[in-house]
Amino acid sequence: MHARLHSLRLDPKLVAIGLGGGLLSGLLGVGGGIVMVPLLVLWAAYSQRDAHAISLGAIIPISIAGIATYGVAGEVRYGTAIALAAGSIVGARIGAGWLARIDERLLKVVFGTFLVAVAVLLGVH
């Protein structure tokens, strides 16, 4: 599968989605995808599958900005972060493979259920 290059014109709607994802990622430590995927689907009319793939590409600069900001403040535990990254690399590869095969409707249900479950767990923790 080859990466598709799209026009470099910056769509203001996409910039706003990225801003929201970046703000909440930096503020709350959540993956930007939790914000960006629903907005890409509901507001920018991307398919669920495309929204997942697009948000994964956007997470790289979000992560770099977060590491720079928290790293300068001495708040990044690099050993812990490296261990998480090692597992994440393997998990992301497996998950991306599943993404290519899972039904679009099921993907929406699984993602929505995940968001609700996380919200409930954080609310009671």
Coordinates of C-alpha atoms in Angstrom, one line a residue:
M1 CA 0.0 0.0 0.0
H2 CA 1.4 3.4 -1.0
A3 CA 0.9 6.6 0.9
R4 CA -1.3 9.0 -1.0
L5 CA -0.1 12.6 -1.2
H6 CA -2.9 15.1 -1.1
S7 CA -3.0 18.8 -1.9
L8 CA -1.0 20.9 0.5
R9 CA -3.9 23.5 0.8
L10 CA -4.7 23.7 4.5
D11 CA -8.4 23.2 5.0
P12 CA -9.5 25.4 8.0
K13 CA -11.8 22.7 9.2
L14 CA -9.0 20.2 9.4
V15 CA -6.7 22.8 11.1
A16 CA -9.4 23.4 13.7
I17 CA -9.7 19.6 14.3
G18 CA -6.0 19.4 14.7
L19 CA -6.0 22.3 17.0
G20 CA -8.6 20.6 19.2
G21 CA -6.7 17.3 19.2
G22 CA -3.4 19.0 20.0
L23 CA -4.9 21.1 22.8
L24 CA -6.5 18.2 24.5
S25 CA -3.5 16.0 23.9
G26 CA -1.2 18.5 25.6
L27 CA -3.6 19.4 28.3
L28 CA -5.0 16.0 29.2
G29 CA -2.3 13.6 28.0
V30 CA -4.9 11.9 25.7
G31 CA -4.1 10.7 22.2
G32 CA -5.2 13.3 19.8
G33 CA -7.1 10.6 18.0
I34 CA -9.7 10.5 20.7
V35 CA -10.7 14.0 19.7
M36 CA -9.7 14.0 16.0
V37 CA -11.4 10.7 14.9
P38 CA -14.9 11.6 15.9
L39 CA -14.5 15.1 14.4
L40 CA -13.1 13.8 11.2
V41 CA -16.0 11.5 10.8
L42 CA -18.8 13.8 12.0
W43 CA -17.6 17.2 10.9
A44 CA -15.3 16.6 8.0
A45 CA -17.2 13.6 6.5
Y46 CA -14.3 11.1 6.4
S47 CA -15.0 7.4 6.7
Q48 CA -14.2 5.9 10.1
R49 CA -11.3 3.9 8.6
D50 CA -9.8 7.0 6.9
A51 CA -10.2 9.0 10.1
H52 CA -8.2 6.5 12.1
A53 CA -5.4 6.4 9.6
I54 CA -5.3 10.2 9.3
S55 CA -5.2 10.7 13.0
L56 CA -2.3 8.3 13.4
G57 CA -0.3 10.4 11.0
A58 CA -1.2 13.5 12.9
I59 CA -0.1 12.0 16.2
I60 CA 3.6 12.2 15.3
P61 CA 3.9 16.0 15.5
I62 CA 1.6 16.1 18.5
S63 CA 3.9 13.7 20.3
I64 CA 7.0 15.6 19.3
A65 CA 5.5 18.9 20.6
G66 CA 4.4 17.2 23.8
I67 CA 7.8 15.6 24.4
A68 CA 9.6 18.9 23.8
T69 CA 7.3 20.8 26.2
Y70 CA 7.2 18.2 29.0
G71 CA 10.9 17.2 28.4
V72 CA 12.1 20.7 28.9
A73 CA 10.2 20.8 32.2
G74 CA 11.9 17.5 33.2
E75 CA 8.5 15.7 33.4
V76 CA 9.1 12.9 30.9
R77 CA 10.1 9.5 32.4
Y78 CA 12.0 8.3 29.4
G79 CA 12.5 4.7 30.6
T80 CA 8.8 4.3 31.0
A81 CA 8.1 6.1 27.8
I82 CA 10.5 3.8 25.9
A83 CA 8.8 0.7 27.3
L84 CA 5.4 2.0 26.3
A85 CA 6.7 2.9 22.9
A86 CA 8.1 -0.6 22.4
G87 CA 4.7 -2.2 23.0
S88 CA 2.9 0.5 21.1
I89 CA 4.9 -0.1 17.9
V90 CA 3.9 -3.8 17.9
G91 CA 0.3 -3.0 18.9
A92 CA -0.1 -0.3 16.3
R93 CA 1.1 -2.5 13.5
I94 CA -1.3 -5.3 14.6
G95 CA -4.2 -2.8 15.0
A96 CA -3.5 -1.2 11.6
G97 CA -3.8 -4.6 10.1
W98 CA -7.1 -5.2 11.8
L99 CA -8.3 -1.8 10.7
A100 CA -7.9 -2.8 7.1
R101 CA -10.1 -5.8 7.5
I102 CA -12.8 -4.8 10.0
D103 CA -16.3 -3.7 8.8
E104 CA -16.8 0.1 8.9
R105 CA -20.0 -0.2 11.0
L106 CA -18.4 -2.5 13.5
L107 CA -15.4 -0.1 13.7
K108 CA -17.7 2.8 14.6
V109 CA -19.4 0.7 17.3
V110 CA -16.1 -0.5 18.8
F111 CA -14.6 3.0 18.8
G112 CA -17.8 4.5 20.4
T113 CA -18.0 1.8 23.0
F114 CA -14.3 2.4 23.8
L115 CA -14.9 6.1 24.3
V116 CA -17.9 5.5 26.6
A117 CA -16.0 2.9 28.6
V118 CA -13.0 5.1 29.1
A119 CA -15.3 8.0 30.2
V120 CA -17.1 5.9 32.7
L121 CA -13.9 4.4 34.1
L122 CA -12.3 7.8 34.5
G123 CA -15.4 9.1 36.1
V124 CA -15.5 6.4 38.8
H125 CA -11.7 6.2 39.4

